Amino acid sequence: MRIDEVAAKHFLRAPGLAATETFLATSCRQAVESSSRIGYPVVLQVVSPDITHKSDCGGVKLNLKTSEEVGDAYDDLLLSVSKAHPDARIAGLSVQALA
């Protein structure tokens, strides 16, 4: 069974192991709400079983400091990824604190 990064971090955090708080956002609104909940700065990263090297296709946005930056990054990230991997299955974007 293969699990994505978001599920893996929830699994690790359950018994109290250290892992960044991570949420799966399937909409821009969810990404902004999750970012506000976590606190800035945050990182957005595509969640897809079909994309191994996420940063190579524009699938990672770092150091987002405001809800406006998160909203812009959400749209930019999905556009970049869909151009680089048009057939990729995308579950959403992970939202996590910048470590």
PDB file of C-alpha atoms in Angstrom:
ATOM      1  CA  MET A   1       0.000   0.000   0.000  1.00  0.00           C
ATOM      2  CA  ARG A   2       1.354   3.392  -0.981  1.00  0.00           C
ATOM      3  CA  ILE A   3       0.479   6.519   1.003  1.00  0.00           C
ATOM      4  CA  ASP A   4       1.177  10.144   0.186  1.00  0.00           C
ATOM      5  CA  GLU A   5       3.154  12.618   2.277  1.00  0.00           C
ATOM      6  CA  VAL A   6       0.083  14.130   3.923  1.00  0.00           C
ATOM      7  CA  ALA A   7      -1.163  10.736   5.141  1.00  0.00           C
ATOM      8  CA  ALA A   8       2.326   9.725   6.245  1.00  0.00           C
ATOM      9  CA  LYS A   9       2.721  12.827   8.405  1.00  0.00           C
ATOM     10  CA  HIS A  10      -0.688  12.298  10.012  1.00  0.00           C
ATOM     11  CA  PHE A  11       0.349   8.705  10.725  1.00  0.00           C
ATOM     12  CA  LEU A  12       3.609   9.853  12.350  1.00  0.00           C
ATOM     13  CA  ARG A  13       1.965  12.593  14.410  1.00  0.00           C
ATOM     14  CA  ALA A  14      -0.729  10.281  15.843  1.00  0.00           C
ATOM     15  CA  PRO A  15       1.550   8.634  18.439  1.00  0.00           C
ATOM     16  CA  GLY A  16       3.392  11.915  19.063  1.00  0.00           C
ATOM     17  CA  LEU A  17       6.342  11.606  16.679  1.00  0.00           C
ATOM     18  CA  ALA A  18       7.737  14.842  15.288  1.00  0.00           C
ATOM     19  CA  ALA A  19       6.413  15.801  11.862  1.00  0.00           C
ATOM     20  CA  THR A  20       5.252  19.111  10.466  1.00  0.00           C
ATOM     21  CA  GLU A  21       1.517  19.703  10.653  1.00  0.00           C
ATOM     22  CA  THR A  22       0.269  19.092   7.121  1.00  0.00           C
ATOM     23  CA  PHE A  23      -3.117  19.488   5.478  1.00  0.00           C
ATOM     24  CA  LEU A  24      -4.407  18.433   2.071  1.00  0.00           C
ATOM     25  CA  ALA A  25      -6.057  21.275   0.180  1.00  0.00           C
ATOM     26  CA  THR A  26      -8.263  20.486  -2.803  1.00  0.00           C
ATOM     27  CA  SER A  27      -9.211  24.113  -3.394  1.00  0.00           C
ATOM     28  CA  CYS A  28      -7.589  27.508  -3.153  1.00  0.00           C
ATOM     29  CA  ARG A  29      -9.898  28.365  -0.268  1.00  0.00           C
ATOM     30  CA  GLN A  30      -8.801  25.277   1.670  1.00  0.00           C
ATOM     31  CA  ALA A  31      -5.145  26.153   1.068  1.00  0.00           C
ATOM     32  CA  VAL A  32      -5.652  29.664   2.435  1.00  0.00           C
ATOM     33  CA  GLU A  33      -7.642  28.396   5.441  1.00  0.00           C
ATOM     34  CA  SER A  34      -5.041  25.726   6.225  1.00  0.00           C
ATOM     35  CA  SER A  35      -2.228  28.266   5.938  1.00  0.00           C
ATOM     36  CA  SER A  36      -3.953  30.588   8.384  1.00  0.00           C
ATOM     37  CA  ARG A  37      -4.497  27.684  10.768  1.00  0.00           C
ATOM     38  CA  ILE A  38      -0.848  26.575  10.619  1.00  0.00           C
ATOM     39  CA  GLY A  39       0.654  30.060  10.640  1.00  0.00           C
ATOM     40  CA  TYR A  40       2.966  31.671   8.123  1.00  0.00           C
ATOM     41  CA  PRO A  41       5.296  31.091   6.368  1.00  0.00           C
ATOM     42  CA  VAL A  42       4.053  27.939   4.650  1.00  0.00           C
ATOM     43  CA  VAL A  43       4.965  25.598   1.827  1.00  0.00           C
ATOM     44  CA  LEU A  44       2.613  24.293  -0.865  1.00  0.00           C
ATOM     45  CA  GLN A  45       3.479  21.053  -2.635  1.00  0.00           C
ATOM     46  CA  VAL A  46       1.597  19.002  -5.204  1.00  0.00           C
ATOM     47  CA  VAL A  47       0.334  15.620  -3.990  1.00  0.00           C
ATOM     48  CA  SER A  48       0.400  13.145  -6.857  1.00  0.00           C
ATOM     49  CA  PRO A  49       1.402   9.500  -7.134  1.00  0.00           C
ATOM     50  CA  ASP A  50       2.492  10.244 -10.715  1.00  0.00           C
ATOM     51  CA  ILE A  51       5.028  12.993  -9.962  1.00  0.00           C
ATOM     52  CA  THR A  52       8.258  11.987  -8.258  1.00  0.00           C
ATOM     53  CA  HIS A  53      10.353  15.143  -8.619  1.00  0.00           C
ATOM     54  CA  LYS A  54       7.875  17.812  -7.618  1.00  0.00           C
ATOM     55  CA  SER A  55      10.264  20.763  -7.644  1.00  0.00           C
ATOM     56  CA  ASP A  56      11.413  19.956 -11.199  1.00  0.00           C
ATOM     57  CA  CYS A  57       7.951  20.712 -12.592  1.00  0.00           C
ATOM     58  CA  GLY A  58       7.070  23.739 -10.465  1.00  0.00           C
ATOM     59  CA  GLY A  59       5.205  21.581  -7.949  1.00  0.00           C
ATOM     60  CA  VAL A  60       6.601  23.279  -4.830  1.00  0.00           C
ATOM     61  CA  LYS A  61       6.187  26.847  -3.577  1.00  0.00           C
ATOM     62  CA  LEU A  62       8.236  27.911  -0.542  1.00  0.00           C
ATOM     63  CA  ASN A  63       8.137  30.693   2.032  1.00  0.00           C
ATOM     64  CA  LEU A  64       4.589  31.936   1.399  1.00  0.00           C
ATOM     65  CA  LYS A  65       3.933  34.657   3.961  1.00  0.00           C
ATOM     66  CA  THR A  66       0.365  35.864   3.304  1.00  0.00           C
ATOM     67  CA  SER A  67      -3.014  34.525   2.227  1.00  0.00           C
ATOM     68  CA  GLU A  68      -2.607  36.429  -1.046  1.00  0.00           C
ATOM     69  CA  GLU A  69       0.706  34.701  -1.744  1.00  0.00           C
ATOM     70  CA  VAL A  70      -0.887  31.323  -0.978  1.00  0.00           C
ATOM     71  CA  GLY A  71      -3.797  32.019  -3.343  1.00  0.00           C
ATOM     72  CA  ASP A  72      -1.491  33.079  -6.159  1.00  0.00           C
ATOM     73  CA  ALA A  73       0.884  30.161  -5.540  1.00  0.00           C
ATOM     74  CA  TYR A  74      -1.993  27.648  -5.535  1.00  0.00           C
ATOM     75  CA  ASP A  75      -3.064  28.646  -9.035  1.00  0.00           C
ATOM     76  CA  ASP A  76       0.509  28.978 -10.355  1.00  0.00           C
ATOM     77  CA  LEU A  77       1.524  25.602  -8.976  1.00  0.00           C
ATOM     78  CA  LEU A  78      -1.406  23.730 -10.515  1.00  0.00           C
ATOM     79  CA  LEU A  79      -0.843  25.427 -13.872  1.00  0.00           C
ATOM     80  CA  SER A  80       2.871  24.542 -13.898  1.00  0.00           C
ATOM     81  CA  VAL A  81       2.238  20.944 -12.925  1.00  0.00           C
ATOM     82  CA  SER A  82      -0.573  20.441 -15.445  1.00  0.00           C
ATOM     83  CA  LYS A  83       1.681  21.732 -18.236  1.00  0.00           C
ATOM     84  CA  ALA A  84       4.589  19.488 -17.240  1.00  0.00           C
ATOM     85  CA  HIS A  85       2.456  16.416 -16.453  1.00  0.00           C
ATOM     86  CA  PRO A  86      -0.910  16.739 -18.218  1.00  0.00           C
ATOM     87  CA  ASP A  87      -1.959  13.164 -17.402  1.00  0.00           C
ATOM     88  CA  ALA A  88      -0.901  13.184 -13.740  1.00  0.00           C
ATOM     89  CA  ARG A  89      -3.467  12.371 -11.083  1.00  0.00           C
ATOM     90  CA  ILE A  90      -3.438  15.218  -8.581  1.00  0.00           C
ATOM     91  CA  ALA A  91      -4.994  14.643  -5.158  1.00  0.00           C
ATOM     92  CA  GLY A  92      -4.478  18.270  -4.134  1.00  0.00           C
ATOM     93  CA  LEU A  93      -1.760  20.325  -2.532  1.00  0.00           C
ATOM     94  CA  SER A  94      -0.115  19.752   0.808  1.00  0.00           C
ATOM     95  CA  VAL A  95       0.039  22.802   3.041  1.00  0.00           C
ATOM     96  CA  GLN A  96       2.653  22.785   5.780  1.00  0.00           C
ATOM     97  CA  ALA A  97       4.737  25.100   7.875  1.00  0.00           C
ATOM     98  CA  LEU A  98       8.080  26.103   6.436  1.00  0.00           C
ATOM     99  CA  ALA A  99      10.614  24.065   8.414  1.00  0.00           C
TER     100      ALA A  99
END
